[in-house]
Amino acid sequence: MRTVLAALDADAAAHRVLATALDVGQMIGADVECIHVDEGAAAVPRSLATEAGVPIGVVSGPVEPAILAAVKSPHVIAAVAGARAVSSGRRPAGRTALHILERVDKPVVAVPPDAGRRRQPIRRLLLPLEGSDASSLPVVETLAPLIVTDVDMIVLHVFTPATVPRILDRPVRDLRLWGEEFAARYGLHEARVHCGMGEVGDEVARVAAHESVDMVVLSWSQNASAGRARVVRDVLSRSVIPVLLLPVMPVAASS
Amino acid sequence: LDPSNEASVVVAAVDTHHAGSDIRVAERLATWSTAPADLGWEEAFERVASARRKGFDRLLAEHREAWAERWADAEVTIEGHADDQLMARLAVFHLLAAAPDFGDAAVGARGLSGPAYGGHVFWDADVFVLPALAAIRPRAARAMLEYRVRRLPAARAAATALGRRGARFPWESAADGSDVTPHGVLDGRGRLTPIRTGQYEEHIVADVAWAAFQYVAWTADATFLSGEGRDLVLDTARYWASRARHDADGRAHIDGVMGPDEYHEIVNDNAFTNGMARWNLRAGAALLESGGGDSGEAATWIRLADTIVDGFDAELGIYEQFDGYWDLEPLAVADVAEAPVAIDMLLGHDRVAGSQLIKQADVLMLHHLLPDDMRPNSLRPDVSFYEPRTAHGSSLSPPIHASLLARCRQPDRALVFFRLAARLDLEDVTGTTAGGVHLATMGGVWQALAYGFLGLRPRGEVLDIDPCLPRAWKALALRFRFHGQPITIRAEPGSVTVTCEVPLHLRVQGADVQHCEPPGTTVKIEGRGT
């Protein structure tokens, strides 16, 4: 049994989280279960889950430990949670969401407040890759084997002044060659590749809009403290579509 | 199989043997190009059957023999640095593998080693690969020229279509000789990025003719220029005669072109293009007159050649790359990044186009191709001015700089560029070697060794030698053919040794021409040639 766990709260974000969880479940061939930590308003999530035909468990106690314990269950292979309550501001995610993202050693989808509420099959993933095994292995070894539907993968590599190609004989054509080789080296032979220059967050937003991407996929080391995970923080704070975060290294849920 | 034109035929036989858990697969191929009418399937099948009858051991022996025969005329020895020798030999290996000895050899930018650019033939073949093969595998160089000769009708048609005379060879060429340069490519933003090289990089016309003369200079096969190659040279000269514009002062200009430096796309009076056109006109005139052709037309070409502006700035003592180049933002690469770098990606196309930053050797390329046509003592000032402005964003640039810096008596700096060029594919510096090796760079590597570090130049009956070795090398030796005869030049500090099988005329370090009798001679030189 493979399960995607949707962490529903009692506000409007619950619609988006549940819809995203169902889409992710479809993509990876998994059932969906919901969890709600009862703080006195369980009627809304119960109603949503019932309406969608999805089982829901309502638990009590502090939110973070309760969700972490539920995600830890062996049959749960991924989780979906709301990123934050409001779209304004530059915070990448709410405090609770961020703590969960940092502590879960499984793929977690953060659903932004601007994401759509309707279900929509996931057909196109955007994979920003810096060009290291650490960032690509989770995609190749964790995510790719889970996917059971036809999904178009788009790799995005953003050059920095330090990594810009040294030689481009015929620039646009050579960049295409470069991209094909880049994707192949990181095990993503079938992926299309976009190369960009500038800020990663800007390029992610641009390509996601241009290519009608359904979800951004980022690998990360699960450390969102100041000065760390700049790209993850930037993308989470600006994305209007769900962001799937893949842990680079498994960490203990309670650590 | 393309029934409309030429056909590439591959016949394969695959034998599979199972021996326990081992599987041995033997695959034999016969491949060649032919016109459809000449397609002989029986012959193709017989070749494969013959290979099968011979068996693996005999085929391997034949293979080794064939390679030994090729290496016998192409040996490279660099003493003092094994890696440099290995990289140089890698270049020679790919050059030798790039073209057949017969038929018409279309040598794409990545040779036969990868699919990049669809196998299209660029100036890479004529200017970078062919001179090396003319010396180390003359028959292959001749086959490369045959490729151009057979596409002369298409080049004539292209010139006619533009209202010009003569022949306009395409920037990118394939089977039928028409221009196959893409007009644009969609970039990552879904925008069409125009590719203007096909329309404006016209120096290819003169490059093709220059290659023909390089072949003759190394081989002395004068029958080519009096035979099949004659129209190739005359029609390219004819093209420039119809392409140039005269101003009120009687000076000739070539407007709206792109030189080797593709960061500046459409310019007037590009020094490289004008210089090559001038040479083409003079070479065409000489050939026309020698063959009893129209002396009036020849005289017109000579007058035009004499009036083409060459961009030389007498006050500065250097060439201006194109009209208006001096007015551009005076940026040097070191102000922005460390070369080599695709600096247009860093700064953006418009900023680079408005600056003096250049992609690759342009004026300096002219010094490399036509050293005898340049103003006296202009090489060093031009290198001093242009090298700091060159991003080397093209793989063609480093080997040319290696060659020129050696000629400028800066062999240790030359070695830096040589190594960058020579390890380009070994270390996948570009990240695109999966698309095939950079064959032109490899041709440039050989040219850097020959024209740069050994200072070789075939000048009529005389072979000029002027070595200049980096401190890291104890000796450099090249084996090649000069006027049909095998020859080895070995330079080491204090001397240069020539080994030959027939008498030769040599000029060492610009001294008087000397006669060299077999088996050869050793001539003393100053130091390392620096």
CSV table of N, CA and C in Angstrom, one decimal, chain B residues 6 33-35 102-105 143-155 169 175-177 228 232:
chain,number,residue,atom,x,y,z
B,6,GLU,N,22.9,11.9,-53.6
B,6,GLU,CA,23.8,10.9,-53.4
B,6,GLU,C,23.3,9.9,-52.3
B,33,SER,N,29.9,6.2,-50.2
B,33,SER,CA,28.9,7.1,-50.8
B,33,SER,C,28.9,6.9,-52.4
B,34,THR,N,27.8,7.0,-53.0
B,34,THR,CA,27.8,6.7,-54.4
B,34,THR,C,26.5,7.4,-55.0
B,35,ALA,N,26.6,7.6,-56.3
B,35,ALA,CA,25.4,8.1,-57.0
B,35,ALA,C,24.4,6.9,-57.1
B,102,PHE,N,39.5,9.2,-51.1
B,102,PHE,CA,38.9,9.2,-52.5
B,102,PHE,C,37.5,9.8,-52.5
B,103,GLY,N,37.0,10.1,-53.6
B,103,GLY,CA,35.6,10.6,-53.7
B,103,GLY,C,35.6,12.0,-53.3
B,104,ASP,N,34.5,12.5,-52.8
B,104,ASP,CA,34.4,13.8,-52.2
B,104,ASP,C,34.1,13.7,-50.7
B,105,ALA,N,35.0,14.3,-50.0
B,105,ALA,CA,34.9,14.2,-48.5
B,105,ALA,C,34.3,15.4,-47.9
B,143,ALA,N,40.4,15.0,-51.5
B,143,ALA,CA,39.0,14.5,-51.5
B,143,ALA,C,38.1,15.7,-50.9
B,144,MET,N,38.7,16.4,-49.9
B,144,MET,CA,37.9,17.5,-49.3
B,144,MET,C,37.7,18.6,-50.4
B,145,LEU,N,38.7,18.8,-51.2
B,145,LEU,CA,38.6,19.8,-52.2
B,145,LEU,C,37.5,19.4,-53.3
B,146,GLU,N,37.6,18.1,-53.5
B,146,GLU,CA,36.6,17.5,-54.5
B,146,GLU,C,35.2,17.8,-54.0
B,147,TYR,N,35.0,17.7,-52.7
B,147,TYR,CA,33.6,18.0,-52.2
B,147,TYR,C,33.2,19.4,-52.6
B,148,ARG,N,34.1,20.4,-52.5
B,148,ARG,CA,33.8,21.8,-52.9
B,148,ARG,C,33.6,21.9,-54.5
B,149,VAL,N,34.5,21.2,-55.2
B,149,VAL,CA,34.5,21.3,-56.6
B,149,VAL,C,33.1,20.8,-57.1
B,150,ARG,N,32.6,19.7,-56.6
B,150,ARG,CA,31.4,19.1,-57.1
B,150,ARG,C,30.2,20.0,-56.7
B,151,ARG,N,30.4,20.9,-55.8
B,151,ARG,CA,29.3,21.7,-55.4
B,151,ARG,C,29.4,23.2,-55.9
B,152,LEU,N,30.3,23.3,-56.9
B,152,LEU,CA,30.5,24.6,-57.5
B,152,LEU,C,29.2,25.0,-58.3
B,153,PRO,N,28.5,24.1,-58.9
B,153,PRO,CA,27.3,24.6,-59.6
B,153,PRO,C,26.3,25.2,-58.6
B,154,ALA,N,26.2,24.6,-57.4
B,154,ALA,CA,25.2,25.1,-56.4
B,154,ALA,C,25.7,26.5,-56.0
B,155,ALA,N,27.1,26.7,-55.8
B,155,ALA,CA,27.6,27.9,-55.4
B,155,ALA,C,27.4,29.0,-56.5
B,169,PHE,N,30.0,30.1,-52.1
B,169,PHE,CA,29.8,28.9,-51.3
B,169,PHE,C,29.1,29.2,-50.0
B,175,ALA,N,24.7,18.0,-48.6
B,175,ALA,CA,24.8,17.1,-49.7
B,175,ALA,C,24.8,17.8,-51.0
B,176,ASP,N,23.8,18.7,-51.2
B,176,ASP,CA,23.7,19.3,-52.6
B,176,ASP,C,24.4,20.6,-52.7
B,177,GLY,N,25.1,21.1,-51.7
B,177,GLY,CA,25.8,22.3,-51.8
B,177,GLY,C,25.1,23.6,-51.6
B,228,GLU,N,40.5,20.7,-62.2
B,228,GLU,CA,39.2,20.9,-61.6
B,228,GLU,C,39.2,22.1,-60.7
B,232,LEU,N,37.0,26.8,-59.5
B,232,LEU,CA,36.7,27.1,-58.2
B,232,LEU,C,37.4,28.4,-57.7
